PDB file of C-alpha atoms and ligand atoms in Angstrom:
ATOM      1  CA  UNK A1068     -12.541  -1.430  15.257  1.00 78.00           C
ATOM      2  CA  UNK A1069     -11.270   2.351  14.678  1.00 92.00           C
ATOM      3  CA  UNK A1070     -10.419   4.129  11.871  1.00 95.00           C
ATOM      4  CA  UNK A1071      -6.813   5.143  11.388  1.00 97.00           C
ATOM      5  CA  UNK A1072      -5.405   8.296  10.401  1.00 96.00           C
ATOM      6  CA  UNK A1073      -3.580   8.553   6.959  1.00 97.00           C
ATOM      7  CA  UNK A1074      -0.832  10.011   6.736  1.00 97.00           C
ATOM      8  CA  UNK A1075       0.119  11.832   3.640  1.00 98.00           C
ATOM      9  CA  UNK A1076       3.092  12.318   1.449  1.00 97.00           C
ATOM     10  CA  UNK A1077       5.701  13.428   2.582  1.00 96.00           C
ATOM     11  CA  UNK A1078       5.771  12.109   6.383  1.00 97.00           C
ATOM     12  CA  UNK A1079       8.554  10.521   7.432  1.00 98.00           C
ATOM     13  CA  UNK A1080       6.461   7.386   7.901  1.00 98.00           C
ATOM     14  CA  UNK A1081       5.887   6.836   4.363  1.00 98.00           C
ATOM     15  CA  UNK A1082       9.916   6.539   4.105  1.00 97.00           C
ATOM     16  CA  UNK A1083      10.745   4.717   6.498  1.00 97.00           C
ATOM     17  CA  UNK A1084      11.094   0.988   5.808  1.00 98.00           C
ATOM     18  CA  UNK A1085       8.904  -1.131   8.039  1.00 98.00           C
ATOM     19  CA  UNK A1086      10.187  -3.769  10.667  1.00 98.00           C
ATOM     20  CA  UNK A1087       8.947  -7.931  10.390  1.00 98.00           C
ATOM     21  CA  UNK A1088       6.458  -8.708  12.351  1.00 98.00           C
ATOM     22  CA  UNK A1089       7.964 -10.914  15.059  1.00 97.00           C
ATOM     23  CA  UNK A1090       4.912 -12.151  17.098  1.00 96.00           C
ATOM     24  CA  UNK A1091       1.278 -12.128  15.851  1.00 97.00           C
ATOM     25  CA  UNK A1092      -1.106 -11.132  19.482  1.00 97.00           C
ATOM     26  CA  UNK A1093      -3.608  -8.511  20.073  1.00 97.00           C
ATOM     27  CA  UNK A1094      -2.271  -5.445  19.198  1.00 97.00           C
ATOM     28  CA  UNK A1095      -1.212  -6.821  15.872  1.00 98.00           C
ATOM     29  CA  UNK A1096      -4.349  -8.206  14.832  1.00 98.00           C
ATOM     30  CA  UNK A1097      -6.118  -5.172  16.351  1.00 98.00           C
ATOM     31  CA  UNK A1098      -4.310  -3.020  14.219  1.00 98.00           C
ATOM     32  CA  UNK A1099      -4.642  -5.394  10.982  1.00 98.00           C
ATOM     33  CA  UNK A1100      -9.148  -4.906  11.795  1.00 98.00           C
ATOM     34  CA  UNK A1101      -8.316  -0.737  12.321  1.00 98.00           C
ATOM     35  CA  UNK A1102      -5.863  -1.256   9.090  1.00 98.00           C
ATOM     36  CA  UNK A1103      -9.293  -3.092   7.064  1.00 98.00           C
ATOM     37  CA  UNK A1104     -11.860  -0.383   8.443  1.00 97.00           C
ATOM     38  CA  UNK A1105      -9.598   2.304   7.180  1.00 97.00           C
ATOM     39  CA  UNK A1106      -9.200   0.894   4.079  1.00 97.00           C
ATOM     40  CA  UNK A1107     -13.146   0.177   3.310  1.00 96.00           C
ATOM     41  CA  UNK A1108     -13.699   3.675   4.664  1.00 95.00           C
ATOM     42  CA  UNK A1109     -11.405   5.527   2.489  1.00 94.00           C
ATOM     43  CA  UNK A1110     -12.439   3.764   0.037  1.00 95.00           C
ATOM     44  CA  UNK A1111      -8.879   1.891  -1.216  1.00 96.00           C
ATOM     45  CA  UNK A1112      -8.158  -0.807  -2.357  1.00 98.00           C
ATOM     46  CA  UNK A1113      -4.607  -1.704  -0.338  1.00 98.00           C
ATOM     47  CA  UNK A1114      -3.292   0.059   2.978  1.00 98.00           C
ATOM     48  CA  UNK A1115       0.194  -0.804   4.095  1.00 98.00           C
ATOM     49  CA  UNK A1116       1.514   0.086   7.796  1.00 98.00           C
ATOM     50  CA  UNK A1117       3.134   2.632   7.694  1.00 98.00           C
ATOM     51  CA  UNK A1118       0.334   4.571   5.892  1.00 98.00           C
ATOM     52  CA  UNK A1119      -1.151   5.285   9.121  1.00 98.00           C
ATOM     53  CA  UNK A1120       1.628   5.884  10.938  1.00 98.00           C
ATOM     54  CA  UNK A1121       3.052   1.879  12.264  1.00 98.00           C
ATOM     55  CA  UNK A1122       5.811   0.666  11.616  1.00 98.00           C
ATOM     56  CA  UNK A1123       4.891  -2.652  11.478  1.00 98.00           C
ATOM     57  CA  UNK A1124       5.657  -4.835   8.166  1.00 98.00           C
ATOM     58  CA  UNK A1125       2.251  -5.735   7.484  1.00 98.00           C
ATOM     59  CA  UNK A1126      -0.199  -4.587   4.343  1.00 98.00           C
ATOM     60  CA  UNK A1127      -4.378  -5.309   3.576  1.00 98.00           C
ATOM     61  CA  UNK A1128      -5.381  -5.684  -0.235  1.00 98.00           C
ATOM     62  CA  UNK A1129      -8.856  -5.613  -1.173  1.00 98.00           C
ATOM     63  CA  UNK A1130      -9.184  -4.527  -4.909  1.00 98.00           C
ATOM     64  CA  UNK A1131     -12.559  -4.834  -4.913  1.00 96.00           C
ATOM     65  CA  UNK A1132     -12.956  -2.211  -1.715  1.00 95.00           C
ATOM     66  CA  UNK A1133     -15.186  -4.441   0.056  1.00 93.00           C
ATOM     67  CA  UNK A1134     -17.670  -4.783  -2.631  1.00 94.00           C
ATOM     68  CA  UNK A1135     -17.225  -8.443  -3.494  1.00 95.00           C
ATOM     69  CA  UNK A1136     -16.632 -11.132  -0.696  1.00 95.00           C
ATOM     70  CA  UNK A1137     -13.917 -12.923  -0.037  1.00 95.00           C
ATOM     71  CA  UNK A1138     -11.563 -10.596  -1.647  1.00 97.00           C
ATOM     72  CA  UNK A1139      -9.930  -9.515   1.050  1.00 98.00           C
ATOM     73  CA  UNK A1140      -5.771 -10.372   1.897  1.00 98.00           C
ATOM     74  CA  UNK A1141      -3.777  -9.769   4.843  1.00 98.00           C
ATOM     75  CA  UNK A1142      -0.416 -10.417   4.202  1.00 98.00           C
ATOM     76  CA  UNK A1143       2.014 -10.456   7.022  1.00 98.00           C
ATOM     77  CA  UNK A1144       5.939  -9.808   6.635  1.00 98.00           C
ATOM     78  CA  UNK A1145       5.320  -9.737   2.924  1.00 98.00           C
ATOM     79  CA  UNK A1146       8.429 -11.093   0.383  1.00 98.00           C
ATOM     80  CA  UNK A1147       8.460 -10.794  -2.989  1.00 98.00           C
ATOM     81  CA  UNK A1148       9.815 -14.325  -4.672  1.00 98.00           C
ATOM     82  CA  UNK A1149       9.491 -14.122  -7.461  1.00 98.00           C
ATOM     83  CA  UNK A1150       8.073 -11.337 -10.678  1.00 98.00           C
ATOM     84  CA  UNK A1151       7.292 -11.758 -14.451  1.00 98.00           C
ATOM     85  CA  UNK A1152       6.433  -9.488 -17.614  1.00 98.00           C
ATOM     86  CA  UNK A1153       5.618  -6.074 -17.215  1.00 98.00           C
ATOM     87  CA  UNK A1154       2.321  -3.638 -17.533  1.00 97.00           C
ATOM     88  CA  UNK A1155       1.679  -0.180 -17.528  1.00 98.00           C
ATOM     89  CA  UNK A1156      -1.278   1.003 -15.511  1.00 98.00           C
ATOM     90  CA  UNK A1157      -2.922   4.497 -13.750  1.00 97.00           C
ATOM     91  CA  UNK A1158      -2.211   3.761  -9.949  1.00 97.00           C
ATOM     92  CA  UNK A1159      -3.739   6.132  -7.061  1.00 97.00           C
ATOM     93  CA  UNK A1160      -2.208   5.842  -3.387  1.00 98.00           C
ATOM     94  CA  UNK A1161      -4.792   6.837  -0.206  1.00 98.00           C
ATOM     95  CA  UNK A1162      -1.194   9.106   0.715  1.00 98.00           C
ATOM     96  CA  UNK A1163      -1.559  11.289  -2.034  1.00 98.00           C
ATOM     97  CA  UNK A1164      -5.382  11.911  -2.555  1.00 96.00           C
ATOM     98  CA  UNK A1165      -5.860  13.033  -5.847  1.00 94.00           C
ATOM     99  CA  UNK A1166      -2.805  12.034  -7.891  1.00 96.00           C
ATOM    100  CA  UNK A1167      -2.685   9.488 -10.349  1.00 96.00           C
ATOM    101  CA  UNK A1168       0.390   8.497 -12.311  1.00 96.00           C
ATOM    102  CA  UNK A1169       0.773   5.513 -14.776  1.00 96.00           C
ATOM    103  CA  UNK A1170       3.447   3.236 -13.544  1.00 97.00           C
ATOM    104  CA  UNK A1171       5.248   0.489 -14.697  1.00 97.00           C
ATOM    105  CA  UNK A1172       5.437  -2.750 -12.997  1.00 97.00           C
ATOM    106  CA  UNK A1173       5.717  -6.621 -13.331  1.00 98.00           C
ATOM    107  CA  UNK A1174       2.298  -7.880 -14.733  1.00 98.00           C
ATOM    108  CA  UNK A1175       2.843 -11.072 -12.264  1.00 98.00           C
ATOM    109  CA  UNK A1176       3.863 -11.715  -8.434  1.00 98.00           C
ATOM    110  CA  UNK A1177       4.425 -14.229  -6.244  1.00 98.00           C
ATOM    111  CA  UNK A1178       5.396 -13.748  -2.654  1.00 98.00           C
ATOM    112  CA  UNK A1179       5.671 -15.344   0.263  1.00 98.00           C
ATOM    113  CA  UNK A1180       3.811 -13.560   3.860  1.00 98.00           C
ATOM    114  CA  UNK A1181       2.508 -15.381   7.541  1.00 98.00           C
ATOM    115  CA  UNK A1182      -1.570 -15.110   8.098  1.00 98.00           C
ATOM    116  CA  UNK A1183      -3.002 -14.018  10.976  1.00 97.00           C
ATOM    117  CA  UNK A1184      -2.548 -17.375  12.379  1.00 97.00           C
ATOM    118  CA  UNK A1185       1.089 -17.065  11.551  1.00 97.00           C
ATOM    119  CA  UNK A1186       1.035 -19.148   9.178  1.00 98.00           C
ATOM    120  CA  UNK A1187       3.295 -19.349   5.805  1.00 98.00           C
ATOM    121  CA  UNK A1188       2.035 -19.317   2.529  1.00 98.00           C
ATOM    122  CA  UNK A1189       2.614 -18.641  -0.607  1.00 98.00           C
ATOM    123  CA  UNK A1190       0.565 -16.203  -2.971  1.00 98.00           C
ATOM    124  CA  UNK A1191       0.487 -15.717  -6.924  1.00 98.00           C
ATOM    125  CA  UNK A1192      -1.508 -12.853  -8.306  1.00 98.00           C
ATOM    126  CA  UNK A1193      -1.132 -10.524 -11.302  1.00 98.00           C
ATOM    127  CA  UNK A1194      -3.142  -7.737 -13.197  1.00 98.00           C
ATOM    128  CA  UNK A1195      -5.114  -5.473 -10.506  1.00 98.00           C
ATOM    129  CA  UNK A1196      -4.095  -7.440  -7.672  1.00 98.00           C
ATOM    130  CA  UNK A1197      -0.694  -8.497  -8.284  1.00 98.00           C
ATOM    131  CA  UNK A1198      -0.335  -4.921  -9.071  1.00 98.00           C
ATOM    132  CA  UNK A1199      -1.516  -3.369  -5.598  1.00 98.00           C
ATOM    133  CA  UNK A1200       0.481  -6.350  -3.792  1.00 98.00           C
ATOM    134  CA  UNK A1201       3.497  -5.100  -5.288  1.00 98.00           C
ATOM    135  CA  UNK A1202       2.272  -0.932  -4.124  1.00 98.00           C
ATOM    136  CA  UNK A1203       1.790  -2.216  -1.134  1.00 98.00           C
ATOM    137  CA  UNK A1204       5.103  -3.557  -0.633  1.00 98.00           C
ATOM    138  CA  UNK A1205       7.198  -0.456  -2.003  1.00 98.00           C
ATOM    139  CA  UNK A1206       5.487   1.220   0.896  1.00 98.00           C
ATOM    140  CA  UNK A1207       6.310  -1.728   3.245  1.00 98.00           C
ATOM    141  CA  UNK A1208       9.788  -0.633   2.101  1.00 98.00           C
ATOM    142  CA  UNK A1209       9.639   2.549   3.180  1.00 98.00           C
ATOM    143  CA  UNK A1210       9.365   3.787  -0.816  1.00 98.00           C
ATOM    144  CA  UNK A1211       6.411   5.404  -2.597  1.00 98.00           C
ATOM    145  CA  UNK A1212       5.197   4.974  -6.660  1.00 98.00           C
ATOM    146  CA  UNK A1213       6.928   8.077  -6.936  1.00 97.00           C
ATOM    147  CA  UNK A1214       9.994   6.301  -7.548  1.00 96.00           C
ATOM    148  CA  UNK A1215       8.961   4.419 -10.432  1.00 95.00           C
ATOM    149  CA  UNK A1216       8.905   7.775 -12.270  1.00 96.00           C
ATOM    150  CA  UNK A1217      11.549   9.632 -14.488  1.00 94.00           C
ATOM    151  CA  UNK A1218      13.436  12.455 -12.180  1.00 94.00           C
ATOM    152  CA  UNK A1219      11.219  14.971 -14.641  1.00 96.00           C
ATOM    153  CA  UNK A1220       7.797  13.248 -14.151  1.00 95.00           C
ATOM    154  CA  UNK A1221       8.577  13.504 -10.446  1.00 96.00           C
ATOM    155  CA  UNK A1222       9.447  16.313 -10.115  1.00 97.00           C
ATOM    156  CA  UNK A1223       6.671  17.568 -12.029  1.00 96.00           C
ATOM    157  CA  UNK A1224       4.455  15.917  -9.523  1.00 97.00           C
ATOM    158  CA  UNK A1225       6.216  16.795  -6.673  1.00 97.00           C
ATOM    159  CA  UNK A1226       5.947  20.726  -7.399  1.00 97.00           C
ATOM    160  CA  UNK A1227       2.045  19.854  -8.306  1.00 96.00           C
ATOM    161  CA  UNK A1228       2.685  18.454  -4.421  1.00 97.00           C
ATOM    162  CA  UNK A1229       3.948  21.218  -3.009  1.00 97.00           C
ATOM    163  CA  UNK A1230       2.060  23.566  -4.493  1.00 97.00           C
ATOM    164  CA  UNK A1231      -1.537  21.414  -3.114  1.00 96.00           C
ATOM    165  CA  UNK A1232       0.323  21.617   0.337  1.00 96.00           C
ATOM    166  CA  UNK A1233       0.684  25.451   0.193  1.00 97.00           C
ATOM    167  CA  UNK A1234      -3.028  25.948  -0.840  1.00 96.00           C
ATOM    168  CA  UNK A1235      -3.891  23.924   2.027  1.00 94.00           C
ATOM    169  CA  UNK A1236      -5.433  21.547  -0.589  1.00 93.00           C
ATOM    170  CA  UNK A1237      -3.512  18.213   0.408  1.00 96.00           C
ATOM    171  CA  UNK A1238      -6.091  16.482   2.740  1.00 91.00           C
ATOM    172  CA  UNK A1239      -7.012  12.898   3.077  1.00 85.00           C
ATOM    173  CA  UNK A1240     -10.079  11.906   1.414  1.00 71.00           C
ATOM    174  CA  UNK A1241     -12.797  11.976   4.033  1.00 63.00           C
ATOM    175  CA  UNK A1242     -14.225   9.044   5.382  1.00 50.00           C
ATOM    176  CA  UNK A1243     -17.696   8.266   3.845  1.00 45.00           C
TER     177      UNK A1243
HETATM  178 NI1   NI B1077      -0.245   3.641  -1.662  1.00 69.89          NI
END
């Protein structure tokens, strides 16, 4: 196993939408280990793809960073089926290390992803988890939380961005 890279907001990685996963070998579970390590190293608690640079539609949740067993979820070629209510909630993103914005999603998901096996299933979650599932997607999507925010909260954050960027203050967090 190796640790990946993050890349941070803005690469063009982070916007562009990922591609399905069309057959599950080596390389793709290779990178879905890297993908883990990366994410327990951070710490996170959800890494999608295209965070570290792949363009492969595949994401790892683990909302308890590795803490607790059996909390770990690797969902392949990830679909959303299906959302309910709605929840307000701080969200951080291992792309933009140190920002935290409240965002609004659906308090409930289900979705429908292949296992490393390449097998179907079918996955309910909502709170924590259903809430990084559905972070994890956007990025699968080639989007970012940023868009869940008014045009002046982003921008705001976006010149708090920029400004991090110019100061030469907009590294990942470093690997413990
Ligand atoms: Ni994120």
């Amino acid at each position: 196993m190796a640790r990946l890279p993050i890349v941070l907001y803005p690469d063009p990685a982070l916007l562009r939408p990922t591609v399905p996963v069309e057959q599950i070998d080596d390389s793709l579970r290779r990178l879905v280990e890297d993908m883990i390590e990366t994410m327990y190293a951070a710490p996170g608690i959800g890494l999608a793809a295209n965070q570290v640079g792949r363009s492969e539609r595949v994401c790892v949740v683990d909302i308890t960073a590795g803490q607790k067993e059996g909390q770990l979820h690797v969902f392949i070629n990830p679909e959303i089926l299906e959302t309910e209510g709605s929840d307000v909630d701080e969200e951080g993103c291992l792309s933009f290390p140190g920002i935290t914005i409240d965002v609004e999603r659906p308090f409930r998901v289900r979705l429908r992803a292949l296992d490393l096996d390449g097998t179907e299933f079918e996955f309910e979650a909502d709170d924590l988890l259903g809430r990084c599932i559905q972070h994890e997607c956007e990025h699968l999507e080639g989007k970012t939380f940023l868009r869940n925010l008014s045009g002046l909260k982003r921008s705001i954050v976006k010149r708090r961005i920029r400004k991090r960027i110019k100061d030469g203050d907009w590294v990942a967090a470093p690997a413990s």
